[in-house]
Amino acid sequence: MSSKKELIISKIRSGVVIDHIPAGRALLVLRMLGITGREGFRVALVMNVESGKLGIKDIVKVEGRELTKDELNLIALVAPTATVNIIRDYEVVSKFKVVVPDVIEGLIKCKNPRCITNQQREPIRSRFRVVFREPLKLVCDYCGTIHDLGDIEKSLGIT
Ligand SMILES: [Zn+2]
């Protein structure tokens, strides 16, 4: 019992704790952040622990790392229930829920090779509208191609 508790609450000095991740998606969140384990960050993954809100949940902690707005948007896509805690000197200095954006710009490639955002001669920033959150569905603003979570993973080179 005590070791289980320790696993969940052991503190980090500074960095981020991403809590309330839907169970089974912690690895996906790490990959969204481009963290493979080779960067030298101290990373803790807690998977399938009890949560009052979600039943079971995952938690990711990364020491010495902060998150950009783009990264928060990507996390929101795969873990719309996530709560982010920013830690400095062992204290939570900021805590907030991620917000699933209505529009995602420039982060994901459209899977339609003929889409104008994939033309090399006149590169246009990709733009997707979030039409459904769970399960995730994005539609390309330029060609109307629908993308699901698997497409996004491919676009980010995750699979
Ligand atoms: Zn497109």
PDB file of C-alpha atoms and ligand atoms in Angstrom:
ATOM      1  CA  MET A   1       0.000   0.000   0.000  1.00  0.00           C
ATOM      2  CA  SER A   2       2.646   2.547   0.991  1.00  0.00           C
ATOM      3  CA  SER A   3       4.814   1.742  -2.023  1.00  0.00           C
ATOM      4  CA  LYS A   4       1.835   2.296  -4.292  1.00  0.00           C
ATOM      5  CA  LYS A   5       1.150   5.639  -2.720  1.00  0.00           C
ATOM      6  CA  GLU A   6       4.790   6.609  -3.027  1.00  0.00           C
ATOM      7  CA  LEU A   7       4.743   5.785  -6.705  1.00  0.00           C
ATOM      8  CA  ILE A   8       1.929   8.217  -7.254  1.00  0.00           C
ATOM      9  CA  ILE A   9       2.942  11.154  -5.113  1.00  0.00           C
ATOM     10  CA  SER A  10       6.762  11.087  -5.162  1.00  0.00           C
ATOM     11  CA  LYS A  11       7.770  14.649  -5.883  1.00  0.00           C
ATOM     12  CA  ILE A  12       9.860  16.146  -8.607  1.00  0.00           C
ATOM     13  CA  ARG A  13      11.955  19.267  -8.135  1.00  0.00           C
ATOM     14  CA  SER A  14      10.876  21.106 -11.238  1.00  0.00           C
ATOM     15  CA  GLY A  15       9.079  20.074 -14.348  1.00  0.00           C
ATOM     16  CA  VAL A  16       5.586  18.975 -15.263  1.00  0.00           C
ATOM     17  CA  VAL A  17       3.103  16.464 -13.964  1.00  0.00           C
ATOM     18  CA  ILE A  18       0.388  15.554 -16.462  1.00  0.00           C
ATOM     19  CA  ASP A  19      -2.420  13.962 -14.478  1.00  0.00           C
ATOM     20  CA  HIS A  20      -5.818  12.481 -15.379  1.00  0.00           C
ATOM     21  CA  ILE A  21      -4.637  11.046 -18.672  1.00  0.00           C
ATOM     22  CA  PRO A  22      -7.131   8.448 -19.962  1.00  0.00           C
ATOM     23  CA  ALA A  23      -5.814   5.005 -18.987  1.00  0.00           C
ATOM     24  CA  GLY A  24      -3.426   3.562 -21.551  1.00  0.00           C
ATOM     25  CA  ARG A  25      -2.479   6.859 -23.188  1.00  0.00           C
ATOM     26  CA  ALA A  26       0.564   7.851 -21.099  1.00  0.00           C
ATOM     27  CA  LEU A  27       3.002   6.543 -23.698  1.00  0.00           C
ATOM     28  CA  LEU A  28       1.153   8.385 -26.427  1.00  0.00           C
ATOM     29  CA  VAL A  29       1.416  11.614 -24.434  1.00  0.00           C
ATOM     30  CA  LEU A  30       5.173  11.100 -24.071  1.00  0.00           C
ATOM     31  CA  ARG A  31       5.520  10.467 -27.780  1.00  0.00           C
ATOM     32  CA  MET A  32       3.481  13.577 -28.547  1.00  0.00           C
ATOM     33  CA  LEU A  33       6.115  15.459 -26.581  1.00  0.00           C
ATOM     34  CA  GLY A  34       8.871  13.765 -28.550  1.00  0.00           C
ATOM     35  CA  ILE A  35      10.275  12.197 -25.382  1.00  0.00           C
ATOM     36  CA  THR A  36      11.858   8.819 -26.043  1.00  0.00           C
ATOM     37  CA  GLY A  37      13.914   8.470 -22.854  1.00  0.00           C
ATOM     38  CA  ARG A  38      17.167   9.210 -24.634  1.00  0.00           C
ATOM     39  CA  GLU A  39      17.042  12.958 -23.920  1.00  0.00           C
ATOM     40  CA  GLY A  40      18.161  12.497 -20.333  1.00  0.00           C
ATOM     41  CA  PHE A  41      14.998  13.840 -18.693  1.00  0.00           C
ATOM     42  CA  ARG A  42      13.927  11.941 -15.620  1.00  0.00           C
ATOM     43  CA  VAL A  43      10.512  10.574 -16.549  1.00  0.00           C
ATOM     44  CA  ALA A  44       7.960   8.732 -14.437  1.00  0.00           C
ATOM     45  CA  LEU A  45       4.990   6.949 -15.932  1.00  0.00           C
ATOM     46  CA  VAL A  46       2.168   5.732 -13.784  1.00  0.00           C
ATOM     47  CA  MET A  47      -0.424   3.692 -15.585  1.00  0.00           C
ATOM     48  CA  ASN A  48      -3.815   2.323 -14.639  1.00  0.00           C
ATOM     49  CA  VAL A  49      -4.158   3.832 -11.176  1.00  0.00           C
ATOM     50  CA  GLU A  50      -7.475   4.545  -9.519  1.00  0.00           C
ATOM     51  CA  SER A  51      -8.989   7.937 -10.095  1.00  0.00           C
ATOM     52  CA  GLY A  52     -12.199   9.244  -8.626  1.00  0.00           C
ATOM     53  CA  LYS A  53     -13.031  11.082 -11.816  1.00  0.00           C
ATOM     54  CA  LEU A  54     -12.080   8.644 -14.520  1.00  0.00           C
ATOM     55  CA  GLY A  55     -12.166   5.209 -12.933  1.00  0.00           C
ATOM     56  CA  ILE A  56      -8.572   4.550 -13.865  1.00  0.00           C
ATOM     57  CA  LYS A  57      -6.032   6.959 -15.232  1.00  0.00           C
ATOM     58  CA  ASP A  58      -2.406   7.433 -16.224  1.00  0.00           C
ATOM     59  CA  ILE A  59       0.059  10.036 -14.971  1.00  0.00           C
ATOM     60  CA  VAL A  60       3.243  11.313 -16.635  1.00  0.00           C
ATOM     61  CA  LYS A  61       5.939  13.273 -14.821  1.00  0.00           C
ATOM     62  CA  VAL A  62       8.865  14.870 -16.569  1.00  0.00           C
ATOM     63  CA  GLU A  63      11.626  16.520 -14.604  1.00  0.00           C
ATOM     64  CA  GLY A  64      13.372  19.565 -16.043  1.00  0.00           C
ATOM     65  CA  ARG A  65      10.920  20.093 -18.880  1.00  0.00           C
ATOM     66  CA  GLU A  66       8.179  22.644 -19.525  1.00  0.00           C
ATOM     67  CA  LEU A  67       5.478  22.565 -22.165  1.00  0.00           C
ATOM     68  CA  THR A  68       4.838  24.904 -25.054  1.00  0.00           C
ATOM     69  CA  LYS A  69       1.363  25.975 -26.146  1.00  0.00           C
ATOM     70  CA  ASP A  70       1.641  23.686 -29.190  1.00  0.00           C
ATOM     71  CA  GLU A  71       2.560  20.756 -26.960  1.00  0.00           C
ATOM     72  CA  LEU A  72      -0.408  21.471 -24.688  1.00  0.00           C
ATOM     73  CA  ASN A  73      -2.674  21.430 -27.750  1.00  0.00           C
ATOM     74  CA  LEU A  74      -1.275  18.085 -28.868  1.00  0.00           C
ATOM     75  CA  ILE A  75      -1.713  16.628 -25.388  1.00  0.00           C
ATOM     76  CA  ALA A  76      -5.304  17.875 -25.333  1.00  0.00           C
ATOM     77  CA  LEU A  77      -6.024  15.951 -28.535  1.00  0.00           C
ATOM     78  CA  VAL A  78      -4.988  12.587 -27.079  1.00  0.00           C
ATOM     79  CA  ALA A  79      -5.814  13.269 -23.437  1.00  0.00           C
ATOM     80  CA  PRO A  80      -8.699  15.756 -23.293  1.00  0.00           C
ATOM     81  CA  THR A  81      -9.227  15.088 -19.572  1.00  0.00           C
ATOM     82  CA  ALA A  82      -5.611  15.844 -18.609  1.00  0.00           C
ATOM     83  CA  THR A  83      -4.608  18.243 -15.859  1.00  0.00           C
ATOM     84  CA  VAL A  84      -1.192  19.882 -16.041  1.00  0.00           C
ATOM     85  CA  ASN A  85       0.794  20.794 -12.925  1.00  0.00           C
ATOM     86  CA  ILE A  86       3.856  22.994 -13.306  1.00  0.00           C
ATOM     87  CA  ILE A  87       6.350  22.275 -10.542  1.00  0.00           C
ATOM     88  CA  ARG A  88       9.134  24.556  -9.362  1.00  0.00           C
ATOM     89  CA  ASP A  89      11.225  23.838  -6.282  1.00  0.00           C
ATOM     90  CA  TYR A  90       8.878  20.998  -5.323  1.00  0.00           C
ATOM     91  CA  GLU A  91       5.850  23.296  -5.298  1.00  0.00           C
ATOM     92  CA  VAL A  92       2.933  23.319  -7.708  1.00  0.00           C
ATOM     93  CA  VAL A  93       3.122  26.853  -9.109  1.00  0.00           C
ATOM     94  CA  SER A  94       0.377  26.392 -11.680  1.00  0.00           C
ATOM     95  CA  LYS A  95      -2.329  23.847 -12.293  1.00  0.00           C
ATOM     96  CA  PHE A  96      -4.808  23.793 -15.146  1.00  0.00           C
ATOM     97  CA  LYS A  97      -6.887  21.520 -17.350  1.00  0.00           C
ATOM     98  CA  VAL A  98      -5.875  21.183 -20.963  1.00  0.00           C
ATOM     99  CA  VAL A  99      -8.298  22.693 -23.457  1.00  0.00           C
ATOM    100  CA  VAL A 100      -9.053  20.881 -26.673  1.00  0.00           C
ATOM    101  CA  PRO A 101      -8.495  23.564 -29.310  1.00  0.00           C
ATOM    102  CA  ASP A 102     -11.093  24.170 -32.022  1.00  0.00           C
ATOM    103  CA  VAL A 103      -8.359  24.662 -34.599  1.00  0.00           C
ATOM    104  CA  ILE A 104      -4.894  23.102 -34.862  1.00  0.00           C
ATOM    105  CA  GLU A 105      -2.470  24.998 -37.062  1.00  0.00           C
ATOM    106  CA  GLY A 106       0.887  23.957 -38.420  1.00  0.00           C
ATOM    107  CA  LEU A 107       1.414  20.915 -36.193  1.00  0.00           C
ATOM    108  CA  ILE A 108       0.009  18.050 -38.221  1.00  0.00           C
ATOM    109  CA  LYS A 109       0.473  17.150 -41.869  1.00  0.00           C
ATOM    110  CA  CYS A 110      -2.612  16.440 -43.971  1.00  0.00           C
ATOM    111  CA  LYS A 111      -2.639  12.835 -45.158  1.00  0.00           C
ATOM    112  CA  ASN A 112      -4.012  13.788 -48.559  1.00  0.00           C
ATOM    113  CA  PRO A 113      -0.914  14.066 -50.786  1.00  0.00           C
ATOM    114  CA  ARG A 114      -2.801  16.364 -53.178  1.00  0.00           C
ATOM    115  CA  CYS A 115      -3.825  18.775 -50.442  1.00  0.00           C
ATOM    116  CA  ILE A 116      -2.584  22.318 -51.057  1.00  0.00           C
ATOM    117  CA  THR A 117      -0.770  22.178 -47.688  1.00  0.00           C
ATOM    118  CA  ASN A 118       1.428  19.424 -49.122  1.00  0.00           C
ATOM    119  CA  GLN A 119       2.438  21.269 -52.300  1.00  0.00           C
ATOM    120  CA  GLN A 120       6.102  22.114 -52.124  1.00  0.00           C
ATOM    121  CA  ARG A 121       5.885  25.094 -54.445  1.00  0.00           C
ATOM    122  CA  GLU A 122       3.534  27.117 -52.307  1.00  0.00           C
ATOM    123  CA  PRO A 123       3.744  25.801 -48.786  1.00  0.00           C
ATOM    124  CA  ILE A 124       0.699  26.674 -46.728  1.00  0.00           C
ATOM    125  CA  ARG A 125       0.454  26.048 -43.020  1.00  0.00           C
ATOM    126  CA  SER A 126      -1.847  23.119 -42.343  1.00  0.00           C
ATOM    127  CA  ARG A 127      -5.065  23.891 -40.513  1.00  0.00           C
ATOM    128  CA  PHE A 128      -7.477  21.416 -39.000  1.00  0.00           C
ATOM    129  CA  ARG A 129     -10.801  21.852 -37.271  1.00  0.00           C
ATOM    130  CA  VAL A 130     -11.662  19.589 -34.373  1.00  0.00           C
ATOM    131  CA  VAL A 131     -15.110  18.234 -35.249  1.00  0.00           C
ATOM    132  CA  PHE A 132     -15.266  15.498 -32.598  1.00  0.00           C
ATOM    133  CA  ARG A 133     -13.292  15.145 -29.405  1.00  0.00           C
ATOM    134  CA  GLU A 134     -13.773  11.558 -28.258  1.00  0.00           C
ATOM    135  CA  PRO A 135     -13.116   9.641 -30.431  1.00  0.00           C
ATOM    136  CA  LEU A 136     -11.038  12.346 -32.016  1.00  0.00           C
ATOM    137  CA  LYS A 137     -11.929  13.584 -35.474  1.00  0.00           C
ATOM    138  CA  LEU A 138     -10.175  16.442 -37.255  1.00  0.00           C
ATOM    139  CA  VAL A 139     -11.004  17.791 -40.670  1.00  0.00           C
ATOM    140  CA  CYS A 140      -8.486  19.514 -42.939  1.00  0.00           C
ATOM    141  CA  ASP A 141      -9.644  23.059 -43.565  1.00  0.00           C
ATOM    142  CA  TYR A 142      -8.315  23.011 -47.127  1.00  0.00           C
ATOM    143  CA  CYS A 143      -9.345  19.662 -48.576  1.00  0.00           C
ATOM    144  CA  GLY A 144     -11.892  18.340 -46.087  1.00  0.00           C
ATOM    145  CA  THR A 145     -10.024  15.073 -45.423  1.00  0.00           C
ATOM    146  CA  ILE A 146     -11.008  13.572 -42.085  1.00  0.00           C
ATOM    147  CA  HIS A 147      -8.206  12.522 -39.717  1.00  0.00           C
ATOM    148  CA  ASP A 148      -8.489  10.308 -36.658  1.00  0.00           C
ATOM    149  CA  LEU A 149      -6.047   9.638 -33.842  1.00  0.00           C
ATOM    150  CA  GLY A 150      -4.198   7.026 -35.902  1.00  0.00           C
ATOM    151  CA  ASP A 151      -3.642   9.526 -38.723  1.00  0.00           C
ATOM    152  CA  ILE A 152      -2.245  12.043 -36.271  1.00  0.00           C
ATOM    153  CA  GLU A 153       0.126   9.481 -34.812  1.00  0.00           C
ATOM    154  CA  LYS A 154       1.350   8.709 -38.326  1.00  0.00           C
ATOM    155  CA  SER A 155       1.703  12.391 -39.140  1.00  0.00           C
ATOM    156  CA  LEU A 156       3.870  12.884 -36.073  1.00  0.00           C
ATOM    157  CA  GLY A 157       5.953   9.844 -36.914  1.00  0.00           C
ATOM    158  CA  ILE A 158       4.728   7.948 -33.879  1.00  0.00           C
ATOM    159  CA  THR A 159       3.699   4.676 -35.481  1.00  0.00           C
TER     160      THR A 159
HETATM  161 ZN    ZN B   1      -5.783  18.624 -46.555  1.00  0.00          ZN
END
